Coordinates of C-alpha atoms and ligand atoms in Angstrom, one line a residue:
M192 CA -5.3 2.9 -23.2
A193 CA -8.4 1.4 -24.8
E194 CA -10.5 4.3 -23.7
L195 CA -8.1 6.8 -25.1
G196 CA -7.5 4.8 -28.3
V197 CA -3.8 4.4 -27.5
D198 CA -2.1 1.5 -29.3
A199 CA 1.2 1.5 -27.3
L200 CA 2.8 3.3 -24.3
L201 CA 6.5 4.1 -24.6
L202 CA 8.3 4.9 -21.4
S203 CA 11.9 5.9 -20.9
V204 CA 13.5 8.1 -18.3
G205 CA 11.1 9.7 -15.8
P206 CA 8.9 8.4 -13.1
D207 CA 6.3 6.4 -15.1
L208 CA 8.8 3.5 -15.7
P209 CA 9.7 2.9 -12.0
W210 CA 6.1 3.4 -11.0
L211 CA 5.1 0.5 -13.3
T212 CA 8.1 -1.8 -13.1
G213 CA 10.3 -0.7 -10.2
Y214 CA 13.1 0.0 -12.7
E215 CA 14.6 3.4 -13.1
A216 CA 16.3 4.1 -16.4
M217 CA 19.7 5.9 -16.3
P218 CA 19.5 9.2 -18.1
L219 CA 21.9 8.1 -20.9
E220 CA 22.3 8.6 -24.6
R221 CA 21.7 4.9 -24.8
L222 CA 18.0 4.3 -25.1
T223 CA 16.0 2.5 -22.4
M224 CA 12.3 2.1 -23.3
L225 CA 9.4 0.1 -22.0
V226 CA 7.0 -0.7 -24.8
V227 CA 3.5 -1.5 -23.6
P228 CA 1.2 -2.4 -26.5
A229 CA -2.5 -2.3 -25.7
D230 CA -3.0 -5.8 -26.9
A231 CA 0.3 -7.6 -26.3
E232 CA 2.9 -8.2 -23.6
A233 CA 5.3 -5.4 -22.5
T234 CA 8.9 -5.4 -23.5
L235 CA 11.7 -3.5 -21.7
V236 CA 14.4 -2.5 -24.2
V237 CA 17.6 -1.8 -22.4
P238 CA 21.3 -1.4 -23.4
R239 CA 23.1 -4.7 -22.6
L240 CA 25.4 -3.0 -20.1
E241 CA 22.4 -1.8 -18.1
A242 CA 20.7 -5.2 -18.0
P243 CA 22.3 -6.3 -14.7
R244 CA 20.5 -3.5 -13.0
V245 CA 17.1 -4.8 -14.1
V246 CA 15.2 -6.9 -11.6
D247 CA 13.6 -9.5 -13.9
R248 CA 9.8 -9.5 -13.6
P249 CA 8.6 -11.9 -16.3
D250 CA 5.1 -11.4 -15.1
V251 CA 5.4 -7.7 -16.0
F252 CA 7.7 -7.5 -19.0
T253 CA 10.1 -9.4 -21.3
L254 CA 13.6 -8.0 -21.3
Q255 CA 15.2 -7.2 -24.7
T256 CA 18.8 -6.1 -24.6
W257 CA 20.6 -4.3 -27.4
E258 CA 24.4 -4.3 -28.2
E259 CA 26.4 -1.2 -28.7
T260 CA 26.2 -1.5 -32.5
D261 CA 22.4 -2.3 -32.6
D262 CA 19.8 0.4 -33.4
P263 CA 17.4 0.6 -30.5
I264 CA 15.1 2.9 -32.4
A265 CA 14.6 0.2 -35.0
L266 CA 13.9 -2.3 -32.1
V267 CA 11.2 -0.1 -30.7
A268 CA 9.7 0.6 -34.1
A269 CA 9.4 -3.1 -34.7
L270 CA 7.7 -3.7 -31.3
V271 CA 5.0 -1.1 -32.1
D272 CA 4.3 -2.7 -35.5
G273 CA 5.3 0.4 -37.5
G274 CA 3.0 3.0 -36.0
G275 CA -0.5 3.6 -34.6
S276 CA -1.4 6.0 -31.8
L277 CA 1.6 6.1 -29.5
A278 CA 1.8 7.7 -26.0
I279 CA 5.4 8.6 -25.1
G280 CA 6.7 9.4 -21.6
D281 CA 6.6 13.1 -20.9
R282 CA 10.3 13.1 -19.8
T283 CA 11.6 11.1 -22.7
W284 CA 14.6 12.9 -24.3
A285 CA 13.6 14.9 -27.4
R286 CA 16.3 13.2 -29.4
F287 CA 14.7 9.8 -29.0
L288 CA 11.2 11.2 -29.9
V289 CA 12.7 12.9 -33.0
E290 CA 14.4 9.7 -34.0
L291 CA 11.3 7.6 -33.4
Q292 CA 9.2 10.0 -35.4
G293 CA 11.7 9.6 -38.3
A294 CA 11.4 5.8 -38.0
L295 CA 7.6 5.8 -37.7
P296 CA 6.3 8.4 -40.1
S297 CA 2.7 7.2 -40.0
A298 CA 2.4 7.1 -36.2
S299 CA 0.5 9.8 -34.2
W300 CA 1.9 11.0 -30.9
R301 CA 0.6 12.0 -27.5
R302 CA 1.9 12.3 -24.0
A303 CA 2.0 9.2 -21.8
S304 CA 0.7 11.3 -18.9
E305 CA -2.7 11.2 -20.5
V306 CA -2.7 7.5 -19.6
T307 CA -0.6 7.4 -16.5
G308 CA -1.4 10.8 -14.9
P309 CA -4.9 9.9 -13.7
L310 CA -3.8 6.4 -12.7
R311 CA -0.8 7.6 -10.7
A312 CA -2.9 10.3 -9.0
V313 CA -5.0 7.8 -7.2
K314 CA -2.8 5.9 -4.7
D315 CA -3.5 2.3 -3.6
A316 CA -3.0 1.2 0.0
A317 CA 0.7 0.3 -0.5
E318 CA 1.4 3.6 -2.1
V319 CA -0.3 5.5 0.8
D320 CA 1.8 3.4 3.2
A321 CA 4.9 4.4 1.3
L322 CA 3.9 8.1 1.4
R323 CA 3.1 7.8 5.2
R324 CA 6.6 6.3 5.8
A325 CA 8.2 9.2 3.9
A326 CA 6.1 11.8 5.8
A327 CA 7.0 10.3 9.1
A328 CA 10.7 10.5 8.3
A329 CA 10.2 14.1 7.3
D330 CA 8.3 14.8 10.5
R331 CA 11.2 13.5 12.5
V332 CA 13.5 16.0 10.9
A333 CA 10.9 18.8 11.5
A334 CA 10.7 17.7 15.1
Q335 CA 14.5 18.2 15.4
L336 CA 14.1 21.6 13.9
Q337 CA 11.3 22.6 16.2
G338 CA 13.1 21.0 19.2
D339 CA 16.1 23.3 18.7
E340 CA 18.3 20.2 17.9
I341 CA 19.3 21.8 14.6
P342 CA 21.4 24.9 15.5
L343 CA 20.3 27.9 13.5
V344 CA 21.7 31.2 14.9
G345 CA 25.0 32.1 13.5
R346 CA 24.9 29.5 10.7
T347 CA 24.3 30.2 7.1
E348 CA 21.1 29.0 5.3
A349 CA 23.3 26.8 3.1
D350 CA 24.9 25.1 6.2
V351 CA 21.5 24.5 7.8
S352 CA 20.2 23.2 4.4
A353 CA 23.0 20.7 4.2
D354 CA 22.3 19.6 7.8
I355 CA 18.6 19.0 7.1
A356 CA 19.6 17.1 4.0
R357 CA 21.8 14.8 6.0
R358 CA 19.1 14.3 8.6
L359 CA 16.5 13.4 5.9
V360 CA 18.9 10.5 4.8
D361 CA 19.5 9.6 8.4
E362 CA 15.8 9.2 8.9
G363 CA 15.4 6.8 6.0
H364 CA 15.2 8.8 2.8
H365 CA 17.2 7.4 -0.1
R366 CA 17.5 10.7 -1.9
V367 CA 17.1 14.3 -0.9
N368 CA 15.1 16.3 -3.4
F369 CA 15.4 19.7 -1.9
A370 CA 16.0 21.5 1.4
I371 CA 14.9 25.1 1.2
V372 CA 16.1 27.2 4.2
A373 CA 15.1 30.9 3.9
A374 CA 15.8 33.4 6.6
G375 CA 14.1 36.7 7.2
E376 CA 13.6 38.7 4.0
N377 CA 14.8 35.7 1.9
A378 CA 11.7 33.7 2.9
A379 CA 9.6 36.2 0.8
S380 CA 10.8 34.2 -2.2
P381 CA 8.9 31.0 -2.1
H382 CA 11.6 28.8 -3.8
H383 CA 14.6 30.7 -2.4
E384 CA 17.8 28.8 -2.7
A385 CA 19.7 28.5 0.6
G386 CA 22.8 30.7 0.5
P387 CA 25.3 32.6 2.5
R388 CA 22.8 34.6 4.6
V389 CA 23.6 34.1 8.3
I390 CA 20.6 33.3 10.5
R391 CA 20.2 35.8 13.4
S392 CA 17.9 36.6 16.2
G393 CA 14.6 38.1 15.1
D394 CA 14.4 36.0 11.9
V395 CA 11.5 33.8 10.9
V396 CA 13.2 30.9 9.2
L397 CA 11.2 29.0 6.6
C398 CA 12.3 25.3 6.0
D399 CA 10.7 23.4 3.2
F400 CA 12.3 20.0 2.6
G401 CA 11.6 16.6 1.1
G402 CA 13.1 13.5 -0.3
T403 CA 12.4 10.1 -1.7
L404 CA 12.0 6.9 0.2
I405 CA 12.3 3.8 -1.9
G406 CA 10.0 0.9 -1.1
P407 CA 10.6 -2.9 -1.5
D408 CA 9.2 -2.9 -5.0
G409 CA 11.7 -0.4 -6.2
A410 CA 9.5 2.6 -6.6
G411 CA 10.3 5.7 -4.5
Y412 CA 7.7 7.9 -2.8
C413 CA 8.3 11.5 -1.8
S414 CA 8.0 13.6 1.3
D415 CA 7.5 17.3 1.3
I416 CA 6.9 19.5 4.4
T417 CA 7.2 23.1 5.4
R418 CA 7.6 24.5 8.9
C419 CA 8.7 27.9 10.1
V420 CA 10.5 28.7 13.3
S421 CA 11.0 32.1 14.9
I422 CA 14.4 33.0 16.4
G423 CA 13.2 34.7 19.6
Q424 CA 9.6 36.0 20.0
P425 CA 8.1 37.1 16.7
E426 CA 7.0 40.7 16.1
P427 CA 3.2 41.0 16.7
E428 CA 2.6 41.5 13.0
V429 CA 4.4 38.3 12.1
A430 CA 2.5 36.4 14.8
R431 CA -0.8 37.7 13.6
A432 CA 0.0 36.8 10.0
Y433 CA 1.1 33.3 11.1
A434 CA -2.2 32.8 12.9
V435 CA -4.1 33.6 9.7
L436 CA -1.9 31.2 7.8
H437 CA -2.3 28.5 10.4
E438 CA -6.1 28.8 10.3
A439 CA -6.1 28.9 6.5
Q440 CA -4.0 25.7 6.2
A441 CA -6.1 23.8 8.7
A442 CA -9.4 24.8 7.1
A443 CA -8.1 23.9 3.7
V444 CA -7.1 20.4 5.0
R445 CA -10.5 19.9 6.6
S446 CA -12.2 20.9 3.3
A447 CA -10.4 18.2 1.3
V448 CA -13.1 15.6 1.5
V449 CA -13.8 13.1 -1.2
G450 CA -16.0 14.7 -3.9
T451 CA -14.7 18.3 -3.4
P452 CA -13.3 20.0 -6.4
C453 CA -9.5 20.6 -6.0
E454 CA -10.1 24.3 -6.7
E455 CA -12.4 24.5 -3.7
V456 CA -9.6 23.5 -1.4
D457 CA -7.5 26.3 -2.9
A458 CA -10.4 28.7 -2.4
T459 CA -10.8 27.8 1.2
A460 CA -7.2 28.7 2.0
R461 CA -7.3 31.8 -0.2
S462 CA -10.5 33.2 1.3
I463 CA -9.2 33.0 4.8
I464 CA -5.9 34.6 3.9
A465 CA -7.7 37.3 1.9
A466 CA -10.1 38.0 4.9
G467 CA -7.0 38.4 7.1
G468 CA -5.8 41.1 4.7
Y469 CA -3.0 39.2 3.0
G470 CA -4.8 38.1 -0.2
D471 CA -2.3 39.8 -2.5
R472 CA 0.6 38.1 -0.7
F473 CA -0.4 34.5 -1.3
V474 CA 1.3 34.2 -4.6
H475 CA 1.0 30.5 -5.5
R476 CA -1.4 27.7 -5.7
T477 CA -2.4 25.9 -2.5
G478 CA -0.8 22.5 -3.4
H479 CA 0.3 19.8 -5.7
G480 CA -0.2 16.1 -6.0
I481 CA 2.6 13.9 -4.7
G482 CA 3.8 10.3 -5.2
V483 CA 6.8 9.1 -7.2
E484 CA 7.2 12.7 -8.1
E485 CA 7.3 15.7 -5.8
H486 CA 4.8 17.5 -8.1
E487 CA 2.2 15.6 -10.0
D488 CA -1.6 15.4 -10.4
P489 CA -3.9 16.6 -8.9
Y490 CA -3.0 20.3 -8.5
V491 CA -4.8 22.2 -5.9
V492 CA -5.3 25.4 -7.9
A493 CA -8.1 27.6 -9.1
G494 CA -9.5 26.2 -12.4
N495 CA -8.9 22.5 -11.5
T496 CA -12.4 21.1 -11.2
T497 CA -11.2 17.5 -10.7
L498 CA -13.2 16.0 -7.8
L499 CA -11.1 14.6 -5.0
E500 CA -11.2 10.8 -4.9
A501 CA -10.2 8.4 -2.2
G502 CA -6.4 7.9 -2.7
H503 CA -5.6 11.3 -4.0
A504 CA -2.5 12.5 -2.2
F505 CA -1.5 16.2 -2.3
S506 CA 0.1 19.0 -0.4
V507 CA -1.8 21.8 1.3
E508 CA 0.7 24.6 1.6
P509 CA -0.6 28.2 1.6
G510 CA 1.9 30.9 2.2
I511 CA 2.1 34.7 3.0
Y512 CA 5.1 36.6 1.6
T513 CA 6.1 40.2 2.4
P514 CA 8.9 41.3 0.0
G515 CA 12.0 42.6 1.7
R516 CA 10.8 41.5 5.2
W517 CA 9.5 38.0 5.8
G518 CA 7.7 35.0 4.4
M519 CA 5.9 32.0 5.8
R520 CA 4.4 28.8 4.5
L521 CA 2.8 25.8 6.3
E522 CA 2.7 22.5 4.4
D523 CA 1.4 19.0 5.0
I524 CA 0.8 16.1 2.8
V525 CA -2.8 15.0 2.9
V526 CA -4.6 11.9 1.5
A527 CA -8.3 12.0 0.7
T528 CA -10.1 9.0 2.2
D529 CA -13.6 7.9 2.5
D530 CA -13.3 8.7 6.2
G531 CA -12.2 12.3 5.5
P532 CA -8.8 14.0 4.9
D533 CA -5.9 12.2 6.4
S534 CA -2.9 14.4 7.1
L535 CA 0.3 12.4 6.9
N536 CA 2.4 15.1 8.6
R537 CA 1.5 15.3 12.3
I538 CA 4.2 17.5 13.7
D539 CA 3.4 20.8 15.5
H540 CA 1.8 23.4 13.2
D541 CA 2.7 26.4 15.3
L542 CA 5.3 29.0 14.7
V543 CA 7.7 27.4 17.1
V544 CA 10.0 29.9 18.9
V545 CA 13.6 28.8 19.4
D546 CA 16.2 30.6 21.4
G547 CA 17.8 33.6 19.8
Ligands
LIG640 ZN1 7.4 24.2 -4.0
LIG641 ZN1 7.4 21.8 0.1
LIG642 ZN1 5.1 21.1 -1.8

C-alpha cells in the first residue's frame, strides 16, 4: 500500500476478505467492509446480525458492528478519515461504491486488486498445501472417471455432471464450483453447460470440474482439472489430435520454470499445437492463476510478460476444438518452485478408453 500510495484498503464481498481474515461476507444489502488503513489497525464493519459468524481475530482486526438503523457508509467514511487514496475490493457492489463516493467526495478510488492481486498470486507453503489437498481430491474423482466407476453411456451430460459434483464433495470439497461434462460435438464449446445430450459409444467426453476446499483458517482453495475419456476406441484422427494435445500440455508444464514469462508457457503449448496442424482450433489462453478464486493472477496468455516466481500457482490447459464434431482439453494445476514446475494433479494424462 505504501509503494502504491494507497491510504486505505476497503474489502467487502469477494475473495480478498476471506483470504486476509478467514471471514467470508454474505452478499447482502447490508454492508460488510474491512477497512485497512495503511498506518492504523484494521476494522471489520459488519451488521450486528452477522457478527456471530465472525471468528474474532483481535490480532488481525477490531470488530465494529452496526445496528439496523445505523448508517454503515458513515461508519466507513469515519474510519478512513474523510478520504485519501482508497483501494476498494473489485467485487464490492456498485451501490456501496456509489454511496461511499457520495460520502467521500474528495477521495480518489482504485481497485483493491492492484494491492492484493500480486500478493495473492504468490502462494506461501500453507496455501500450496491447501491447493495440493484440493488437487488430490479432484484427482480421486478423475480416477473414478478413468476407472469406469462413473457410468457414462446412456446417461445425460447433466446427470453425469451432478454425479461428479457429488463425488467432489464426497472427496472433501466444501463447495462445487463447476462440473462441465461435454459429449462429442458439444465438447467443441470449451465452457459447454452440461445438458440433455445422452452419452453414447464413439463419443469423446470432456470433463472439467473443480471446487473449493476450506482450510482450518477459513479460507478456501480451489481445484480445477480436465480429463477426456473416449467411449470405445477413438477414431484415428481423434487419437492423433489427442497425442498432439498431450505433448503440448506436458511441454508447457515443463517450460513453467521460475523466471519464465507467463506468455512463454502459452507459446510453448501453442507452437506444438500449431505444428500439429491445429493452431486455429486452440481458441483460448493456456491457463489462469488459481487460489481462493478459480481464475486469478497470473494468466498464462500471450502478452503477459510477468515472470514466474516460486509460489505462482496456475492451470496449464491447452485444448483443441473441432466445431460440430469433437473437442478435447487437458488440464493440471501447476506450482512454480525453485526446484522446477510441480504438477499438483498426478492422475493419468492419456485419453483413457472406457467401454462403449
Ligand atoms: Zn475455464
Ligand atoms: Zn478447468
Ligand atoms: Zn482451468
